[in-house]
Coordinates of C-alpha atoms and ligand atoms in Angstrom, one line a residue:
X25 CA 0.0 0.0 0.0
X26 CA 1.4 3.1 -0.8
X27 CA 1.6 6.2 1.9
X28 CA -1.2 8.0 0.2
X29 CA -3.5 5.0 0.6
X30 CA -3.0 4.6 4.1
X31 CA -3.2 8.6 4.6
X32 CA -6.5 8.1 2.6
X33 CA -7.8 5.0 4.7
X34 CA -7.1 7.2 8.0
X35 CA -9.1 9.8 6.7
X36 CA -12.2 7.6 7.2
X37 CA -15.0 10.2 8.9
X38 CA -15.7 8.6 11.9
X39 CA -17.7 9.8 15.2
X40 CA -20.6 9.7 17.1
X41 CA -24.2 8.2 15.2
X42 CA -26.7 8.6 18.1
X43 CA -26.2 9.5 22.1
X44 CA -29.1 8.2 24.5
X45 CA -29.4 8.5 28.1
X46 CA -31.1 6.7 30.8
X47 CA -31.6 8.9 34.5
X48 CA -33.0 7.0 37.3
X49 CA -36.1 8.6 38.4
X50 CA -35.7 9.6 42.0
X51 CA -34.6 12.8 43.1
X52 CA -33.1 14.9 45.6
X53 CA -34.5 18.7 45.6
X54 CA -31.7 21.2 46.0
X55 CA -34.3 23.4 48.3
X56 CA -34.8 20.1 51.0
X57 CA -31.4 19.4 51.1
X58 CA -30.5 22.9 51.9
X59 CA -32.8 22.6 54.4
X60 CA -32.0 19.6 56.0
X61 CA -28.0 20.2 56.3
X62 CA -28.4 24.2 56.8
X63 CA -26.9 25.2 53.1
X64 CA -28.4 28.5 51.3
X65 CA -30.5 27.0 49.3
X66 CA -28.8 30.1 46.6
X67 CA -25.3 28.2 47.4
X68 CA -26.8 25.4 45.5
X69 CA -28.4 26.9 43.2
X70 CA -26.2 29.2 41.4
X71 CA -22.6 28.4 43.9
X72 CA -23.0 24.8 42.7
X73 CA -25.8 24.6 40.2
X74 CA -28.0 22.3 40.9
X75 CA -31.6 21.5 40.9
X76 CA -32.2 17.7 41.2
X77 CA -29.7 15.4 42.0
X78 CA -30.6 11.6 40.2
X79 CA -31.1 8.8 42.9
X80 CA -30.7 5.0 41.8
X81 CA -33.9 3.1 43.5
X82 CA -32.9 -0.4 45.5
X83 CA -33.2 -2.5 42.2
X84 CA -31.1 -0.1 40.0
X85 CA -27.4 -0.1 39.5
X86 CA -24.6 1.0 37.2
X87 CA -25.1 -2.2 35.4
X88 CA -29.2 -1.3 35.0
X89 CA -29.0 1.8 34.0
X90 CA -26.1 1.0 31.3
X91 CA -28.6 -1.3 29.4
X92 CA -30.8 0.7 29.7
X93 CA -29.2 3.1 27.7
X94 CA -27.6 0.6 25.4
X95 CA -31.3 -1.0 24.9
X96 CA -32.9 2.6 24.3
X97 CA -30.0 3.2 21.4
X98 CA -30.1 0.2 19.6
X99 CA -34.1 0.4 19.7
X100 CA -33.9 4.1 18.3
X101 CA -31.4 2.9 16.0
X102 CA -33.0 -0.5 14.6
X103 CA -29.5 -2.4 15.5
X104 CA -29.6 -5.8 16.2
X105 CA -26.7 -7.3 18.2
X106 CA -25.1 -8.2 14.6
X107 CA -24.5 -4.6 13.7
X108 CA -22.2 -4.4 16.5
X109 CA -18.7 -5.5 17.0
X110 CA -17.7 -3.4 20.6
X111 CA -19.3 -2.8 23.6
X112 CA -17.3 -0.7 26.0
X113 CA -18.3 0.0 29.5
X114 CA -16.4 3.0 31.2
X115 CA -17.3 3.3 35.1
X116 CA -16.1 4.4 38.3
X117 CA -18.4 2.9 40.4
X118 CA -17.7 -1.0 39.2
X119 CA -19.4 -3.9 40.6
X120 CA -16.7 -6.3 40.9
X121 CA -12.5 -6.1 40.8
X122 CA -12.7 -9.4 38.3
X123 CA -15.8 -9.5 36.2
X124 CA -16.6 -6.6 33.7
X125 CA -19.4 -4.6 33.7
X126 CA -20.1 -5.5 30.0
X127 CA -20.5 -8.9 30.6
X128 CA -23.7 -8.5 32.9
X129 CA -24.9 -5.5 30.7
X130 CA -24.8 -8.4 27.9
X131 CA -26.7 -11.2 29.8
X132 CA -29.4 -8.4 30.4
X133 CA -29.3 -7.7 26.4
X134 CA -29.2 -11.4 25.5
X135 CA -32.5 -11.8 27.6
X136 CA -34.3 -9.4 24.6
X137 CA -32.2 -10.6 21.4
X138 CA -31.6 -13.9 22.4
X139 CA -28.9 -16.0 23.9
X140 CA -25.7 -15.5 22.5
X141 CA -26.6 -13.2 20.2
X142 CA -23.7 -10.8 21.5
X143 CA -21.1 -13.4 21.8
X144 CA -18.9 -11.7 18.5
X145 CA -19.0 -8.5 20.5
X146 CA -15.8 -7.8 22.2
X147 CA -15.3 -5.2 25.0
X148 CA -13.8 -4.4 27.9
X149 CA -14.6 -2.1 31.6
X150 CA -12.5 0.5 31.4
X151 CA -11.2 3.0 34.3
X152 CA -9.5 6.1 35.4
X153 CA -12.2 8.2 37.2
X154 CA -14.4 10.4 34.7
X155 CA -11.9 10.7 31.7
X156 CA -12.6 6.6 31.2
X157 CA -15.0 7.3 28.4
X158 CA -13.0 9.7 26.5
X159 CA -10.3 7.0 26.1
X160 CA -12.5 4.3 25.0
X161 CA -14.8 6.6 22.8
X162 CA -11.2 7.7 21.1
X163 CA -10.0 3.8 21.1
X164 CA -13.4 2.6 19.6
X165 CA -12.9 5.3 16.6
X166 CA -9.7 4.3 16.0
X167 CA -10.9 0.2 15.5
X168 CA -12.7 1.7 12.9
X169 CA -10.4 4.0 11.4
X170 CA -8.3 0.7 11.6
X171 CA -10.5 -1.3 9.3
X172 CA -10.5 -4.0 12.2
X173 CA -14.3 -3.7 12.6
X174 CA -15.6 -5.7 10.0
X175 CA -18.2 -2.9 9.0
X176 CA -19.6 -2.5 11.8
X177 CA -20.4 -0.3 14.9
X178 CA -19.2 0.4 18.1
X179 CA -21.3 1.1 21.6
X180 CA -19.4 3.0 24.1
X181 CA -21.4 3.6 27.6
X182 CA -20.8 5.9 30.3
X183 CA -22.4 4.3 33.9
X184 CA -21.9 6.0 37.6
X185 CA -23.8 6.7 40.6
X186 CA -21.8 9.8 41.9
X187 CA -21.8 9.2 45.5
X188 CA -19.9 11.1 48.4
X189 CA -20.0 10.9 52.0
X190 CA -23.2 12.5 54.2
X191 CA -22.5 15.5 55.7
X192 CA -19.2 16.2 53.1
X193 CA -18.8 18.6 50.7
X194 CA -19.4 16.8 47.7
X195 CA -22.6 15.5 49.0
X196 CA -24.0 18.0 47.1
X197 CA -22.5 17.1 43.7
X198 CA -24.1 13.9 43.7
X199 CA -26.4 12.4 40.6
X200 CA -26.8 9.3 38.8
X201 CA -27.2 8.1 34.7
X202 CA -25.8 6.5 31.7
X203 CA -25.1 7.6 28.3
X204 CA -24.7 5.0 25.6
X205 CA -22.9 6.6 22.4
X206 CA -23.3 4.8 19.1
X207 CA -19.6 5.2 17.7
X208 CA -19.5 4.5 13.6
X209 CA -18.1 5.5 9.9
X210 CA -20.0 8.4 8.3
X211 CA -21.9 9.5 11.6
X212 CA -24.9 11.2 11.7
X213 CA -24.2 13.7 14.4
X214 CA -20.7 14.3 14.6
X215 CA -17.2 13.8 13.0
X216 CA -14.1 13.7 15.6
X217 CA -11.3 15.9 14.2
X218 CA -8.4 13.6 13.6
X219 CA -4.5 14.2 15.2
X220 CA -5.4 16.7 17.2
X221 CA -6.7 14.6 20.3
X222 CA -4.3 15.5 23.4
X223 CA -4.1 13.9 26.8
X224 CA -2.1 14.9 29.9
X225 CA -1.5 12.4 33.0
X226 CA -0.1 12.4 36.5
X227 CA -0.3 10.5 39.9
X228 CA -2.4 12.8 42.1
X229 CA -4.5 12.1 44.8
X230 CA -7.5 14.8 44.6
X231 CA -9.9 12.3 44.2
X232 CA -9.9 8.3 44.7
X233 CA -11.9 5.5 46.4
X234 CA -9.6 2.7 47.8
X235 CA -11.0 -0.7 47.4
X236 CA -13.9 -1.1 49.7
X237 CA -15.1 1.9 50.2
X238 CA -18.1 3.2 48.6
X239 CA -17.0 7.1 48.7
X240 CA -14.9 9.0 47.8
X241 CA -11.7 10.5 49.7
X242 CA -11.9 13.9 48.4
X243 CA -9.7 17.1 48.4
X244 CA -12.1 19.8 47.4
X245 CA -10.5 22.7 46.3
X246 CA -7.6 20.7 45.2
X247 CA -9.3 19.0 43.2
X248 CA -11.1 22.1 41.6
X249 CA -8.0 23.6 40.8
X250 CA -6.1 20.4 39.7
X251 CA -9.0 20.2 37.3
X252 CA -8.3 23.5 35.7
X253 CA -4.7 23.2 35.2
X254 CA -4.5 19.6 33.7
X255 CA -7.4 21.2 31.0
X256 CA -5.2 23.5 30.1
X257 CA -2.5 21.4 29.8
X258 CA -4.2 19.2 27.6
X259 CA -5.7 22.3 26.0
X260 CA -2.1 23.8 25.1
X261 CA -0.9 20.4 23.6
X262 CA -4.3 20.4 21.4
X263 CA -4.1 23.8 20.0
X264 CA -0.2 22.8 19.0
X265 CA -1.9 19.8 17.3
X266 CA -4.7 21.8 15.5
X267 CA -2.3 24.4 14.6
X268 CA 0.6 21.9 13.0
X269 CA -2.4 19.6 11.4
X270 CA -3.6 22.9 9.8
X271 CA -7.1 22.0 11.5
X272 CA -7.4 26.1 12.0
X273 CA -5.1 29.4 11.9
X274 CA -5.3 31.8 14.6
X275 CA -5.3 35.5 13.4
X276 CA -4.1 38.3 15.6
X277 CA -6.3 39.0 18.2
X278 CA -7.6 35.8 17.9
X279 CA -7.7 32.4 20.3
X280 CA -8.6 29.0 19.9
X281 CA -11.9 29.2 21.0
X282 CA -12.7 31.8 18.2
X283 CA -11.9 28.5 16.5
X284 CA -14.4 26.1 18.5
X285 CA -18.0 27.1 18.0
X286 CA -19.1 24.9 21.1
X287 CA -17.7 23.8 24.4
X288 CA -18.3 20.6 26.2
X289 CA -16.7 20.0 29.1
X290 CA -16.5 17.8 32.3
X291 CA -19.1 18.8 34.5
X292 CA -19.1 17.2 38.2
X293 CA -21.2 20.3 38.8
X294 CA -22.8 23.0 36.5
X295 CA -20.9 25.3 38.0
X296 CA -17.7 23.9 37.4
X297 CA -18.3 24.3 33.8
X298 CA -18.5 28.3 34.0
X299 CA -15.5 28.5 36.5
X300 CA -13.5 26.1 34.0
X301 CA -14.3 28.4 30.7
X302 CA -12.9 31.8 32.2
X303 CA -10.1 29.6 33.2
X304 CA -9.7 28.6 30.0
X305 CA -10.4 31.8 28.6
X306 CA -7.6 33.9 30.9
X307 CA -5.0 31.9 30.2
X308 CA -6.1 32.4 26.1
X309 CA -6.7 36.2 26.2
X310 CA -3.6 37.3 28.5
X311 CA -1.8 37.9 26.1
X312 CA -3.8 39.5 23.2
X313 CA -4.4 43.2 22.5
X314 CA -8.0 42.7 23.7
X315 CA -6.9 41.6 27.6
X316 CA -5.6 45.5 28.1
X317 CA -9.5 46.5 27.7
X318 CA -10.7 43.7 29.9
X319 CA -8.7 44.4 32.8
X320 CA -9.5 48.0 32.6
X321 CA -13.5 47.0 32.8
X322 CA -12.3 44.4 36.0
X323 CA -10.6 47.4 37.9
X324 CA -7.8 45.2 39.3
X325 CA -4.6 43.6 37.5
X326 CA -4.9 39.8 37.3
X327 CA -3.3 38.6 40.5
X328 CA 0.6 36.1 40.5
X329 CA 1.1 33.8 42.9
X330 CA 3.5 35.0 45.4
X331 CA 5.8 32.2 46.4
X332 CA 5.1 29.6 44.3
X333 CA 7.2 26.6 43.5
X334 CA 4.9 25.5 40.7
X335 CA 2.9 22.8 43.5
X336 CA -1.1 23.3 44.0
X337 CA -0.2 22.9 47.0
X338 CA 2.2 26.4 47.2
X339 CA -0.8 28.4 45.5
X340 CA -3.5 27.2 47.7
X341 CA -2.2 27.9 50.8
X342 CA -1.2 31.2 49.0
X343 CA -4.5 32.7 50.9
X344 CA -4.2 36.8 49.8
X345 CA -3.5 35.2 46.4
X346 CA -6.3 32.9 46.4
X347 CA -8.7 35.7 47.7
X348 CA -7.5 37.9 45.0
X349 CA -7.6 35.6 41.9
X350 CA -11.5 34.4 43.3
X351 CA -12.2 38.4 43.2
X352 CA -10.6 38.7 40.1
X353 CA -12.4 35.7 38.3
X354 CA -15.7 37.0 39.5
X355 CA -15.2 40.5 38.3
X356 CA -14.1 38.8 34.7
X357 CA -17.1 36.2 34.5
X358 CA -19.7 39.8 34.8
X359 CA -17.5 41.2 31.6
X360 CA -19.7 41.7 28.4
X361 CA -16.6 39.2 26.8
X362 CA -16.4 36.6 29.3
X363 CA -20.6 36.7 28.8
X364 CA -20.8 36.3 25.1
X365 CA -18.7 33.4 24.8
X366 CA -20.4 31.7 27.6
X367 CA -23.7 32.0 26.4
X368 CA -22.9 31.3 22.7
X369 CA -20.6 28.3 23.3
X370 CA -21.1 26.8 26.8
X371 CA -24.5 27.7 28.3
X372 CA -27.3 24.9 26.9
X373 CA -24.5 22.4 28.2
X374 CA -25.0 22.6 31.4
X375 CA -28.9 22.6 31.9
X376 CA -28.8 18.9 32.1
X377 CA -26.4 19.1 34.7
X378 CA -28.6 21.4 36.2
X379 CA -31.4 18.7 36.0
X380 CA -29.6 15.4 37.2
X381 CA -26.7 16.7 39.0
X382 CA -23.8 14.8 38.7
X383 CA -23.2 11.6 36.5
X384 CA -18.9 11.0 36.5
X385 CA -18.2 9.6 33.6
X386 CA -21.3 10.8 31.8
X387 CA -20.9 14.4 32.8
X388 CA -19.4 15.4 29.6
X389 CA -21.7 13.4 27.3
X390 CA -25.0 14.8 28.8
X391 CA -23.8 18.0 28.4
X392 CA -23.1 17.6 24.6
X393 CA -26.2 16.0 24.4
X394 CA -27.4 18.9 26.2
X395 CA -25.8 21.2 24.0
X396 CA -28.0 20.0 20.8
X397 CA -30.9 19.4 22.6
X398 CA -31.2 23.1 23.7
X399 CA -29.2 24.7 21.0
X400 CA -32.1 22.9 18.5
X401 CA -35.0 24.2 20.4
X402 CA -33.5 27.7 20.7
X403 CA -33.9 27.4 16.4
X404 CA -30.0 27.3 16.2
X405 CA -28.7 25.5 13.2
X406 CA -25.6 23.6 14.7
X407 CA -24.7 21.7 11.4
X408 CA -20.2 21.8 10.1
X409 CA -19.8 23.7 13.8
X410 CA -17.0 22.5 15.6
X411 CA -17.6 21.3 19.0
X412 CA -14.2 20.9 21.8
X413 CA -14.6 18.5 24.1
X414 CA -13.0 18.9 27.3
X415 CA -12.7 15.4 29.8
X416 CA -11.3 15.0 33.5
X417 CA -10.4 12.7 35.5
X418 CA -9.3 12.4 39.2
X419 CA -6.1 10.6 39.7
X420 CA -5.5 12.3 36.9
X421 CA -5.9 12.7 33.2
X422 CA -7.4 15.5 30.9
X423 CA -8.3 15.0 27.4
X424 CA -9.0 17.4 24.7
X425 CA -10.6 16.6 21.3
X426 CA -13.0 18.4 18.8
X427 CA -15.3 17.1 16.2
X428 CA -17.6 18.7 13.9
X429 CA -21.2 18.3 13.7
X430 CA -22.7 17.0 10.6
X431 CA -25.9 18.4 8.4
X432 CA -27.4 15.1 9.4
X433 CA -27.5 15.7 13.2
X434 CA -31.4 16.7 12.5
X435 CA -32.8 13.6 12.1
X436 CA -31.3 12.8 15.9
X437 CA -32.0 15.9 17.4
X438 CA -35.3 16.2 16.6
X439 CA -36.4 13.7 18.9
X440 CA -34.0 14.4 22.0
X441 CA -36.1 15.7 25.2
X442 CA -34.3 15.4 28.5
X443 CA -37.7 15.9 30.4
X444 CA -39.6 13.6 28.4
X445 CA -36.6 10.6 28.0
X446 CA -36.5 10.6 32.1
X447 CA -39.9 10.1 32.5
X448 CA -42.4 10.9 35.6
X449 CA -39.9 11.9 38.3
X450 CA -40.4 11.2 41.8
X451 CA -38.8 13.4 44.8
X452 CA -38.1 12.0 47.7
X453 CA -37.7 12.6 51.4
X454 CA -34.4 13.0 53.3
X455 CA -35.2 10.5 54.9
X456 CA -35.7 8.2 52.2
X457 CA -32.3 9.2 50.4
X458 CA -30.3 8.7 53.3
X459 CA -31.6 5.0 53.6
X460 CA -31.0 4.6 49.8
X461 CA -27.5 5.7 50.7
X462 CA -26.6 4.0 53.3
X463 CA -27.9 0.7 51.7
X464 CA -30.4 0.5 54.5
X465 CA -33.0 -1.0 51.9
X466 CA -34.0 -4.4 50.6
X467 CA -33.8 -4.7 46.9
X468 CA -37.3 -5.7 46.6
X469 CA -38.1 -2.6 48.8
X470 CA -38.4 -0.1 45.8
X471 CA -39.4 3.7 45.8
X472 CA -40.9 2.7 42.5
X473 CA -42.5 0.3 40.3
X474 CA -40.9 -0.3 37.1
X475 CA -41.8 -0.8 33.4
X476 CA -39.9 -2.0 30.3
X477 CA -36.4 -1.2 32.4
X478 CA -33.8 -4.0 33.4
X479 CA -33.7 -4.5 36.9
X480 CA -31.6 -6.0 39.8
X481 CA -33.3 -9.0 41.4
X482 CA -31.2 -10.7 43.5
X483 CA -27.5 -10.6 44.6
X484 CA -26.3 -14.3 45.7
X485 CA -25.3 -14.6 49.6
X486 CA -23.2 -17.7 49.7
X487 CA -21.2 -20.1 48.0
X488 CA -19.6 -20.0 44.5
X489 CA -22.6 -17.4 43.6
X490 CA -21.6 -15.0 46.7
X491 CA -21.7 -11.4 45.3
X492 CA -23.0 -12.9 41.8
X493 CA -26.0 -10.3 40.8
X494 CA -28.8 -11.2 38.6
X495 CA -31.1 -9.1 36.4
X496 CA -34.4 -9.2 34.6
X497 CA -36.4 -7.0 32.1
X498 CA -40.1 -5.8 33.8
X499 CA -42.5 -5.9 31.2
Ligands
LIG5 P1 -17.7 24.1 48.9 O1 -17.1 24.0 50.2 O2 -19.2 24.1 48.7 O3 -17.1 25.4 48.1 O4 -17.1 22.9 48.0 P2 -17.4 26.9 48.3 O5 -17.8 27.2 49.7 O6 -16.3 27.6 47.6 O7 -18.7 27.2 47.4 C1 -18.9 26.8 46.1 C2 -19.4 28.0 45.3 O8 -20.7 28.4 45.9 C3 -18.5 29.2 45.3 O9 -18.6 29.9 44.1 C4 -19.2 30.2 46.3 O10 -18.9 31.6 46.1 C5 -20.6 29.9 46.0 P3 -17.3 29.8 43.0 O11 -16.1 30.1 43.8 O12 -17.3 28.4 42.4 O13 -17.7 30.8 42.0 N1 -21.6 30.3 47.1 C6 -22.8 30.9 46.8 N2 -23.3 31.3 45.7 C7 -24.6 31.9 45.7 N3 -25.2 32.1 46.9 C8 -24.7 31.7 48.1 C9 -23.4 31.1 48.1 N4 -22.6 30.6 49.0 C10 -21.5 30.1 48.4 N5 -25.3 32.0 49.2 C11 -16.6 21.6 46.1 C12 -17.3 22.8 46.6 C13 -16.9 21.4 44.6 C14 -15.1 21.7 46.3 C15 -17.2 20.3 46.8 O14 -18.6 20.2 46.5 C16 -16.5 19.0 46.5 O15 -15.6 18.7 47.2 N6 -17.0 18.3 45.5 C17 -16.4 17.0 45.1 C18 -15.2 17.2 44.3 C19 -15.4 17.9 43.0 O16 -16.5 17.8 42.4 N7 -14.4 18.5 42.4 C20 -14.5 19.1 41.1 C21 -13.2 19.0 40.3 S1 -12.5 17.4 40.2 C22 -13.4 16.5 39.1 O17 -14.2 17.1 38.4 C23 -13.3 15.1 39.1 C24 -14.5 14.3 39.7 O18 -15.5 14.4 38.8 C25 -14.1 12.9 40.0 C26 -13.7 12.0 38.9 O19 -13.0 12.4 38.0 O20 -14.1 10.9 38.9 C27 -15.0 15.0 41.0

């Protein structure tokens, strides 16, 4: 094969076909859990943003709601097991240290389309905090630009109950879901950009849950700030990608995100997401023409660190600096440039957020989805924009990627509705979420009764079937 060949075969267009999601249908309101631990119910509301926060039921699980979501895409896509040669399952909140997740999301597909109808599909669970997806969605495009997949498709799903201690913090960024993304040549909704996908990765401890725990050991603001920094990390080695690739030029005066017509980005909370973009965007503008106006509408000079060494931890405990830089972020997020850019690129991705809370892994894929849900029904015509993608993980890893969207996206828009995919939500009691989450329930003790969903029925107690859990579909 000659080089132009292969350059040829690499070029296949390849990205995502269809997104659907499946949110448990409990909820936590923002207002009662003020209430109950003595928050401002405005902290949670606009400090965090959040609304409802998703609650799995006693017969729910990361495993349910995974095919749930596979089920609801292969149904809205007429796929039978055939069409498919991968099924991924990216997690953070696994069921076992041995046995996939995949393989019990199969067994509860095989119980619709037959035994061993998925036995040619080959997958994996795959783990590092909420970047996993990102690596298997890029992994899963590249078995296709490869040629390895025999014509056909690739499901990648995204599965975690985001749980934190009572009482902590992070109680309060807490949610639940699945997204299952349909991954396949000559997509309908979007085409990743190709060579220009960067990752950046480092043993940190912001954010991990030793084995046998069922939360997470957590350092907040840490974490927050480790966040930021590995995005822009990743960020920097993407725009020297995009830039050598010929993706885009920048002009003078210009960015990268003149060059990204939407943003999608982890979201543990909504708020995150607007904290993250004039992040982003400071470290982008600093150094154009256009920063000497801004800082003269902010009224202050963009705080330095005093004594740093370069460590997170020699700016945090930097406290005048950390005061300063929080004052100065504010003061930038009310300027009329700052604004723009948020409403145009970021803000329709994080209503979901707003709506579920948090779902780890998923974050970033319900806020796409998000994205062209609300963009759609605001009469926006989304079709050749490009669309950066921004994934985080604890532990850590960032990874930054763009596609474009395609003028086919309509026929899958058209029939996304957050609201109406969830179904008739139920709120519940403090009470009742603090037995959920301290596993004070029976499995058979549900909150709800269920239809057409794939459930948890049992989990073995002894013998060789200790811990082994088993699943049927409710009709
Ligand atoms: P906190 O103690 O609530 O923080 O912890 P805070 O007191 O700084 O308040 C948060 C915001 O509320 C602030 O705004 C306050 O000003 C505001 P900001 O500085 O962000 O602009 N606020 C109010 N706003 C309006 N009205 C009021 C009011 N009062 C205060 N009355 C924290 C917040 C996120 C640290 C905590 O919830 C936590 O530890 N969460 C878990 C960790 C986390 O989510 N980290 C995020 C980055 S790391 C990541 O994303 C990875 C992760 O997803 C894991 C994985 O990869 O698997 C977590």
């Amino acid at each position: 094969m000659t080089v132009l060949e292969s350059d040829l075969r690499m070029s296949r267009f390849v990205g995502i076909e269809d997104i659907a999601i499946h949110v448990p249908r409990l909820y936590v309101d923002f207002k009662d859990f003020a209430e109950a631990r003595g928050i401002n119910p405005a902290k949670l509301e606009h400090g965090i943003g959040v609304k409802k926060m998703a609650m799995i039921d006693t017969n729910q699980d990361p495993a349910t709601m995974a095919a749930n979501a596979c089920l609801k895409l292969m149904e809205n896509n007429n796929l039978a097991p055939e069409d498919l040669g991968r099924l991924y399952i990216a997690t953070e909140s696994g069921l076992d240290e041995s046995k996939a997740m995949n393989s019990y999301v199969i067994g509860m597909l095989e119980q619709i389309y037959g035994n061993s109808s998925f036995e040619h599909c080959g997958g994996i669970e795959c783990k590092f905090a909420c970047v996993s997806g990102s690596y298997a969605l890029y992994d899963n495009s590249n078995w296709i630009r490869a040629e390895e997949n025999d014509g056909k498709a690739a499901i990648v799903v995204v599965s975690d109950v985001a749980k934190y201690d009572i009482g902590s913090a992070g109680e309060y960024t807490q949610g639940a879901g699945a997204v299952a993304i349909l991954v396949k040549e000559n997509p309908r909704i979007l085409v990743f950009d190709q060579k220009v996908t960067a990752t950046v990765i480092k043993n940190e401890h912001d954010f991990f849950r030793p084995f046998g725990r069922q939360t997470p050991l957590v350092d907040g603001r840490y974490s927050n700030l480790l966040y930021l920094i590995q995005v822009k990390q990743a960020m920097k080695k993407y725009k020297i990608k995009a830039l050598e690739g010929g993706l885009f030029k920048i002009g003078p005066n210009e960015s990268v995100i003149d060059h990204i017509d939407y943003i999608a980005l982890h979201l543990p909370y909504s708020k995150m997401g607007k904290n993250a973009l004039a992040f982003l965007l400071r470290h982008e503008w600093r150094d154009l023409p256009k920063w000497a106006d801004i800082i003269k509408q902010i009224g202050m000079e963009e705080p330095k660190p005093r004594n740093s060494n370069g460590t997170i931890e020699s700016i945090i405990t930097d406290k005048e600096f950390m005061e300063n830089d929080e004052k100065f972020r504010k003061r930038f997020m009310e300027t009329p440039q700052y604004k723009e850019v948020f409403n145009e690129k970021l803000a329709s991705s994080l209503k979901a957020s707003e709506m579920v809370g948090n779902l780890y892994t998923g974050s970033l894929y319900m806020g796409f989805r998000s994205e062209l849900e609300f963009e759609h029904k605001m009469g926006k015509d989304l079709t050749d924009k490009r669309v950066g993608f921004a994934s985080y993980g604890s532990g850590s890893s960032a990874m930054v990627f763009s596609g474009v969207i395609q003028p086919t996206y309509l026929e899958v828009v058209k029939r996304m509705d957050l609201e109406d995919e969830i179904g008739e939500r139920k709120k519940i009691s403090i009470e009742e979420y603090e037995k959920l989450h301290e596993g004070q329930k029976g499995i058979d003790e549900t909150l709800l009764s269920t239809k057409k969903e794939f459930v948890l029925v049992k989990i073995g107690k002894d013998g060789v079937t200790e811990g082994f859990r088993e699943y049927s579909f409710t009709n």
